XYZ file of C-alpha atoms in Angstrom:
475
model
C 0.000 0.000 0.000
C 1.495 3.336 -1.066
C 0.319 5.240 2.022
C 2.110 2.901 4.493
C 5.193 4.464 6.131
C 7.510 3.533 9.021
C 6.470 -0.112 8.653
C 7.787 -2.504 11.315
C 7.101 -6.257 11.469
C 6.799 -7.318 15.113
C 6.323 -11.011 14.231
C 5.065 -12.965 11.205
C 1.508 -11.774 10.557
C 1.735 -8.714 12.851
C 2.850 -5.316 11.519
C 2.690 -1.763 12.845
C 2.855 1.267 10.544
C 1.944 4.908 10.095
C -0.237 6.324 7.327
C 1.479 8.782 5.033
C -1.834 10.072 3.664
C -2.844 11.429 7.090
C -1.443 14.326 9.091
C -1.597 12.422 12.372
C 1.494 10.526 13.555
C -0.550 7.797 15.251
C 0.338 4.159 14.717
C -1.781 1.387 13.170
C -1.404 -2.369 13.382
C -2.349 -5.061 10.884
C -3.076 -8.616 12.013
C -3.058 -11.448 9.495
C -5.799 -14.020 10.068
C -4.505 -17.613 10.283
C -4.977 -19.746 7.163
C -6.338 -16.771 5.235
C -5.198 -13.894 3.078
C -7.310 -11.363 4.963
C -6.021 -8.776 7.445
C -7.575 -6.810 10.259
C -6.311 -3.239 10.523
C -6.687 -1.446 13.855
C -6.011 2.203 14.770
C -3.798 2.210 17.876
C -4.389 5.938 18.542
C -0.926 6.644 19.936
C 2.207 8.276 18.417
C 4.487 6.467 20.880
C 6.133 3.438 19.289
C 6.622 1.528 22.563
C 2.955 1.849 23.467
C 2.030 0.970 19.895
C 3.998 -2.296 20.061
C 2.288 -3.307 23.308
C -1.191 -2.488 21.960
C -0.470 -4.395 18.739
C 0.357 -7.574 20.687
C -2.801 -7.096 22.773
C -4.976 -6.737 19.687
C -3.415 -9.792 18.078
C -4.285 -11.830 21.177
C -7.874 -10.575 21.043
C -8.184 -11.568 17.371
C -6.891 -15.074 18.044
C -9.190 -15.404 21.076
C -12.184 -14.430 18.936
C -11.240 -16.842 16.168
C -10.827 -19.720 18.610
C -14.366 -19.208 19.912
C -15.953 -18.478 16.503
C -16.605 -14.847 17.445
C -16.696 -12.080 14.819
C -13.336 -10.494 14.133
C -14.369 -7.540 11.973
C -16.557 -4.770 13.356
C -18.114 -3.248 10.260
C -21.516 -1.657 9.572
C -24.135 -3.471 7.506
C -23.721 -0.975 4.650
C -20.019 -1.863 4.233
C -20.732 -5.597 4.300
C -23.550 -5.127 1.791
C -21.195 -3.201 -0.499
C -18.802 -6.165 -0.550
C -21.701 -8.527 -1.201
C -22.824 -6.457 -4.203
C -19.266 -6.503 -5.579
C -19.288 -10.311 -5.384
C -22.618 -10.421 -7.227
C -21.142 -8.272 -10.002
C -18.391 -10.843 -10.428
C -21.011 -13.595 -10.612
C -22.813 -11.628 -13.319
C -19.568 -11.335 -15.310
C -19.192 -15.117 -15.112
C -22.762 -15.551 -16.355
C -24.067 -17.114 -13.116
C -26.687 -14.391 -12.658
C -27.990 -11.599 -14.867
C -26.827 -7.955 -14.646
C -30.465 -7.060 -13.992
C -30.376 -9.146 -10.832
C -27.390 -7.169 -9.574
C -29.231 -3.907 -10.216
C -32.208 -5.172 -8.219
C -29.939 -6.090 -5.290
C -28.268 -2.672 -5.403
C -31.664 -0.953 -5.438
C -32.969 -2.919 -2.454
C -29.795 -2.314 -0.430
C -29.726 1.408 -1.204
C -33.414 2.228 -0.812
C -34.570 -0.213 1.880
C -31.904 -2.169 3.791
C -29.388 0.624 4.382
C -32.055 2.973 5.814
C -33.127 0.101 8.094
C -29.826 -1.342 9.370
C -27.099 0.311 7.282
C -25.347 2.077 10.175
C -25.584 -0.814 12.642
C -22.542 -3.003 13.214
C -22.993 -6.315 11.437
C -22.309 -8.392 14.570
C -25.146 -6.596 16.408
C -27.862 -7.373 13.870
C -29.716 -10.266 15.445
C -32.842 -12.216 14.546
C -35.229 -9.702 16.144
C -34.355 -7.043 13.566
C -34.928 -9.548 10.786
C -38.364 -10.423 12.189
C -39.338 -6.756 12.608
C -38.472 -5.813 9.030
C -42.003 -6.388 7.578
C -43.551 -3.969 10.100
C -40.916 -1.328 9.418
C -41.231 -1.820 5.657
C -44.999 -1.389 5.669
C -44.654 1.740 7.798
C -42.642 3.364 5.011
C -45.488 2.805 2.593
C -43.281 2.756 -0.482
C -43.753 -0.057 -2.958
C -43.883 -0.720 -6.654
C -47.685 -1.100 -6.498
C -48.195 2.605 -5.809
C -46.304 3.641 -8.895
C -49.156 1.993 -10.787
C -51.915 3.600 -8.747
C -52.636 0.817 -6.239
C -53.421 2.634 -2.998
C -55.685 2.217 0.005
C -56.577 4.323 3.068
C -53.897 4.530 5.760
C -54.645 2.681 9.009
C -54.122 4.262 12.451
C -51.151 1.992 13.125
C -49.538 2.986 9.838
C -50.155 6.666 10.579
C -48.377 6.329 13.944
C -45.486 4.405 12.396
C -45.146 6.930 9.576
C -45.093 9.882 11.971
C -42.530 8.184 14.239
C -40.291 7.466 11.263
C -40.605 11.043 10.003
C -39.827 12.415 13.485
C -36.717 10.257 13.718
C -35.465 11.395 10.313
C -36.159 15.036 11.130
C -34.232 14.817 14.416
C -31.264 13.173 12.728
C -31.222 15.865 10.054
C -31.522 18.647 12.613
C -28.743 17.198 14.749
C -26.423 17.022 11.768
C -26.685 20.744 11.061
C -26.925 21.765 14.691
C -30.350 23.389 14.450
C -33.584 22.803 16.323
C -36.214 21.221 14.052
C -39.887 22.023 14.225
C -42.418 19.362 15.136
C -43.072 17.012 12.240
C -46.510 17.644 10.713
C -49.145 14.960 10.921
C -49.330 12.745 7.829
C -52.511 13.238 5.886
C -55.163 10.605 6.494
C -55.589 9.861 2.845
C -54.582 7.199 0.360
C -51.622 5.157 1.559
C -49.319 2.987 -0.425
C -49.717 -0.783 -0.463
C -46.438 -2.672 -0.142
C -47.078 -6.207 -1.339
C -45.919 -9.174 0.697
C -44.120 -10.420 -2.407
C -42.001 -7.234 -2.403
C -41.195 -7.600 1.304
C -40.305 -11.272 0.855
C -37.926 -10.477 -2.008
C -36.170 -7.767 0.018
C -35.839 -10.089 3.015
C -34.171 -12.727 0.848
C -31.448 -10.206 0.010
C -31.263 -9.157 3.682
C -30.814 -12.824 4.676
C -28.174 -13.463 2.007
C -26.037 -10.528 3.203
C -26.225 -11.560 6.866
C -25.419 -15.206 6.093
C -22.526 -14.117 3.889
C -21.151 -12.110 6.821
C -21.491 -15.160 9.097
C -19.572 -17.330 6.628
C -16.763 -14.729 6.610
C -16.723 -14.590 10.435
C -17.888 -10.991 10.440
C -20.988 -11.968 12.423
C -21.466 -14.717 15.050
C -22.718 -18.126 13.859
C -25.963 -17.870 15.841
C -26.926 -14.827 13.756
C -27.363 -17.005 10.688
C -30.917 -16.676 9.323
C -32.829 -19.741 8.207
C -36.183 -19.895 6.424
C -38.521 -17.023 5.641
C -41.148 -15.157 7.699
C -44.722 -16.324 7.484
C -46.158 -13.764 5.080
C -49.330 -14.152 3.098
C -48.699 -15.455 -0.408
C -50.612 -13.439 -2.950
C -52.482 -15.284 -5.647
C -51.080 -14.547 -9.054
C -53.744 -12.923 -11.179
C -54.370 -14.751 -14.424
C -56.949 -14.026 -17.097
C -60.099 -16.064 -16.961
C -61.050 -17.884 -20.156
C -63.649 -15.193 -20.900
C -61.121 -12.402 -20.251
C -58.534 -14.101 -22.445
C -61.012 -14.347 -25.305
C -61.954 -10.706 -24.823
C -58.280 -9.708 -24.784
C -57.245 -11.364 -28.030
C -60.498 -10.381 -29.761
C -59.999 -6.766 -28.745
C -56.379 -6.843 -29.917
C -57.287 -8.339 -33.300
C -60.342 -6.215 -34.111
C -59.545 -2.835 -32.547
C -56.104 -2.353 -31.027
C -53.835 -3.341 -33.924
C -55.800 -1.316 -36.478
C -55.766 1.760 -34.201
C -52.011 2.251 -34.700
C -51.190 5.653 -36.150
C -47.853 4.809 -37.822
C -46.482 1.833 -39.713
C -43.897 1.184 -37.006
C -46.557 1.211 -34.303
C -48.703 -1.114 -36.376
C -45.751 -3.509 -36.793
C -45.149 -3.564 -33.040
C -48.827 -4.084 -32.250
C -49.064 -6.964 -34.719
C -45.966 -8.522 -33.136
C -47.316 -8.017 -29.594
C -50.632 -9.623 -30.553
C -48.847 -12.807 -31.705
C -46.568 -12.642 -28.655
C -49.558 -12.630 -26.295
C -51.141 -15.591 -28.092
C -47.917 -17.614 -27.941
C -47.291 -16.835 -24.263
C -50.836 -17.832 -23.272
C -50.580 -21.074 -25.233
C -47.118 -22.192 -24.072
C -46.658 -20.960 -20.481
C -43.157 -19.665 -21.218
C -41.422 -17.440 -18.725
C -40.624 -13.933 -19.995
C -36.899 -14.678 -19.718
C -37.377 -17.811 -21.837
C -39.261 -15.840 -24.480
C -36.506 -13.226 -24.525
C -33.857 -15.921 -25.139
C -35.866 -17.792 -27.804
C -34.149 -18.024 -31.203
C -35.450 -19.378 -34.497
C -33.091 -22.345 -34.200
C -35.006 -23.316 -31.046
C -38.279 -23.835 -32.943
C -38.928 -27.331 -34.327
C -41.878 -29.242 -35.727
C -42.605 -32.844 -34.692
C -45.471 -35.324 -34.289
C -46.812 -36.961 -31.148
C -47.451 -40.687 -30.733
C -50.830 -40.303 -32.452
C -49.307 -38.613 -35.484
C -50.614 -35.168 -34.563
C -48.273 -32.260 -35.494
C -46.782 -30.385 -32.518
C -44.434 -27.425 -32.177
C -41.422 -28.020 -29.924
C -39.651 -25.043 -28.337
C -36.214 -25.388 -26.704
C -36.238 -22.638 -24.084
C -33.627 -21.316 -21.656
C -34.225 -19.309 -18.518
C -33.327 -19.168 -14.806
C -30.104 -20.992 -15.615
C -31.895 -24.079 -16.995
C -32.883 -25.480 -20.375
C -35.938 -27.531 -21.266
C -38.314 -28.365 -24.094
C -42.000 -27.529 -24.154
C -44.635 -28.618 -26.638
C -47.620 -26.801 -28.117
C -50.162 -27.583 -30.843
C -48.965 -26.645 -34.303
C -52.538 -25.691 -35.161
C -52.264 -22.527 -33.063
C -48.715 -21.838 -31.829
C -47.216 -22.978 -35.129
C -49.598 -20.649 -36.939
C -48.729 -17.699 -34.665
C -44.999 -18.291 -35.287
C -45.627 -18.323 -39.041
C -47.275 -14.910 -38.723
C -44.185 -13.599 -36.929
C -41.954 -15.051 -39.643
C -43.945 -13.089 -42.214
C -43.160 -9.723 -40.579
C -39.801 -10.439 -38.875
C -36.730 -8.540 -40.025
C -34.672 -11.747 -39.886
C -35.477 -15.432 -39.413
C -31.849 -16.590 -39.351
C -31.139 -19.393 -36.847
C -29.442 -16.991 -34.402
C -32.069 -14.244 -34.770
C -34.477 -13.667 -31.865
C -38.064 -14.759 -32.405
C -39.407 -11.764 -30.486
C -37.370 -8.928 -31.948
C -37.634 -5.187 -32.253
C -38.523 -3.413 -35.485
C -34.796 -3.291 -36.284
C -34.286 -7.031 -35.757
C -32.475 -6.658 -32.410
C -33.389 -8.601 -29.288
C -36.393 -7.062 -27.541
C -35.087 -6.694 -23.989
C -38.303 -5.286 -22.498
C -40.566 -7.785 -24.313
C -42.851 -4.970 -25.493
C -43.636 -3.919 -21.908
C -45.116 -0.545 -22.830
C -47.219 -1.998 -25.669
C -48.605 -4.756 -23.433
C -49.547 -2.225 -20.765
C -51.289 -0.150 -23.443
C -53.155 -3.197 -24.767
C -54.363 -4.203 -21.294
C -55.466 -0.636 -20.581
C -57.192 -0.451 -23.961
C -59.083 -3.684 -23.234
C -59.826 -2.608 -19.636
C -58.055 -5.701 -18.281
C -54.991 -4.147 -16.617
C -56.049 -4.669 -12.998
C -56.768 -8.192 -11.756
C -59.320 -9.305 -9.150
C -56.846 -8.801 -6.274
C -56.150 -5.204 -7.303
C -52.650 -5.962 -8.621
C -51.655 -4.818 -12.083
C -51.283 -7.579 -14.609
C -48.079 -7.912 -16.590
C -46.372 -10.239 -19.054
C -46.076 -12.872 -16.317
C -49.890 -13.008 -16.148
C -49.892 -14.842 -19.488
C -47.932 -17.707 -17.906
C -50.421 -17.874 -15.039
C -53.271 -17.869 -17.543
C -51.784 -20.888 -19.287
C -51.388 -22.783 -15.997
C -54.917 -21.966 -14.826
C -56.590 -23.023 -18.074
C -54.529 -26.222 -18.345
C -55.428 -27.266 -14.796
C -59.091 -26.469 -15.418
C -58.971 -28.725 -18.475
C -57.724 -31.592 -16.302
C -53.965 -31.681 -16.994
C -52.155 -33.345 -14.092
C -49.984 -31.205 -11.837
C -46.938 -33.375 -12.561
C -47.201 -33.024 -16.339
C -47.916 -29.299 -16.063
C -44.911 -28.795 -13.771
C -42.646 -30.525 -16.324
C -44.107 -28.476 -19.182
C -43.660 -25.185 -17.325
C -40.239 -25.992 -15.858
C -41.291 -25.686 -12.222
C -42.124 -27.960 -9.281
C -45.374 -29.628 -8.328
C -45.167 -27.775 -5.014
C -45.162 -24.415 -6.798
C -48.152 -25.473 -8.879
C -50.044 -26.497 -5.744
C -49.125 -23.323 -3.844
C -50.108 -20.855 -6.553
C -52.893 -22.665 -8.372
C -54.527 -24.787 -5.682
C -57.718 -22.740 -6.029
C -58.212 -24.161 -9.530
C -58.825 -27.672 -8.165
C -61.516 -26.323 -5.852
C -63.407 -24.829 -8.790
C -62.807 -27.828 -11.037
C -64.255 -30.251 -8.476
C -67.088 -28.005 -7.287
C -69.698 -30.614 -8.262
C -68.150 -33.151 -5.884
C -67.523 -30.649 -3.092
C -71.114 -29.328 -3.177
C -72.790 -32.715 -3.582
C -75.574 -33.216 -1.035
C -75.997 -29.545 -0.141
C -79.474 -28.050 -0.223
C -80.491 -26.146 -3.372
C -77.616 -27.709 -5.249
C -78.482 -29.977 -8.138
C -75.549 -31.480 -9.990
C -75.872 -31.254 -13.738
C -75.722 -34.298 -15.958
C -72.629 -34.171 -18.161
C -73.338 -33.342 -21.780
C -73.188 -36.335 -24.134
C -72.155 -35.808 -27.761
C -74.681 -36.809 -30.422
C -72.607 -39.731 -31.688
C -72.269 -41.123 -28.163
C -76.039 -40.816 -27.645
C -76.664 -42.813 -30.820
C -74.198 -45.503 -29.712
C -75.841 -45.742 -26.279
C -79.289 -46.091 -27.894
C -78.121 -48.970 -30.109
C -76.645 -50.754 -27.081
C -79.884 -50.361 -25.093
C -81.941 -51.741 -27.992
C -79.612 -54.682 -28.334
C -79.862 -55.492 -24.621
C -83.665 -55.246 -24.773
C -83.819 -57.636 -27.749
C -81.659 -60.184 -25.971
C -83.805 -60.046 -22.807
C -87.052 -60.728 -24.767
C -85.695 -63.773 -26.679
C -86.572 -67.200 -25.128
C -83.725 -69.008 -23.500
C -82.353 -71.974 -25.402
C -82.328 -75.278 -23.525
C -79.005 -76.724 -22.460
């Protein structure tokens, strides 16, 4: 290090030195951790070299004592530990283990949520109670992605009190920093308050947990501070389109939305988005899989009955798989894209921009406009629908049609447990006739029989009647 001056090695792994970049003549010591390449640097706060040597030996003994009993050696704030964690995630992104977008999400959560909550607290002092109290603190802030889309509700009394306490605390800290007396914080208005979804809180707590556990593994926090599991938060049902809504959506897109484009470029994008929606709702692809889809990944095949099927080799979430779809619809939608695509070369993206480049946002703005235009943007739970809603629509309709959870999980590249957790309500609706059997005012309906089956049943009944009226032959 260029700023190190007057360096003196007291013993292997223990060095004292002064800092040339500072005006003070105080000494520092650096202790090398056993079996590691890391060092702990400590300010000795004395210009006397004899005292500095004694303090250095004392600090080295304390470090070894802590290591022997698995106690934290480094005393750093959460914000510094989180900064190191983000740097490690950037390296993972460079190696292709995670996406750059994931790193940006982690940075955003750390900067906007976790640092305001525990950023200034020493990492070895952040225990389980702060982890468990995070949901309450997070809701008191009232800042979530749902509000940016207009999802609000009236503020409760508890949230008003929490919001005022948080504002008071921030005002006092700001006033103390400038040395001025701050006025009393005004009461928050009792008006619309922001909904922070449990899904948002759960995602932020996963990052919180990862940073703490990373600090434990590096001996910056005690082992008993390791966080296991997740808090018991309500899991929100993912809003899909009902079959009627899906029909209304693609009918509206075909008959009104595409033709309403004012320029040729806008018309091209709307035509592409229309086919994109149809393909997503008929395959159950993840958005990341659709973004990575290339023309070389599209194949035609036949099933065991000789029926033509379209096979898509998709990649997403670090995994690859194949999914199948009927050629009668998905194959036709892909042919329509081929007709307007800038390039259909093997390496070209299926869902491209008007210039032929990969469409990174997957037509996000156009899809939002289409859903608004069809008055289908907000789902039954009050959450805005997005591209991911098409995947949920596929799962819901397939389960309603009787596809087994195991086969659907393989098709969608997920687990049976995830299917049961997020789409368990579909089974309740599907088996309503059995659940409600025997209840008053409930009359189960006879299943509809096709005309050809009715004719076959009639012939069988007549045959049985003829046999019963014929005299028995003697033995």
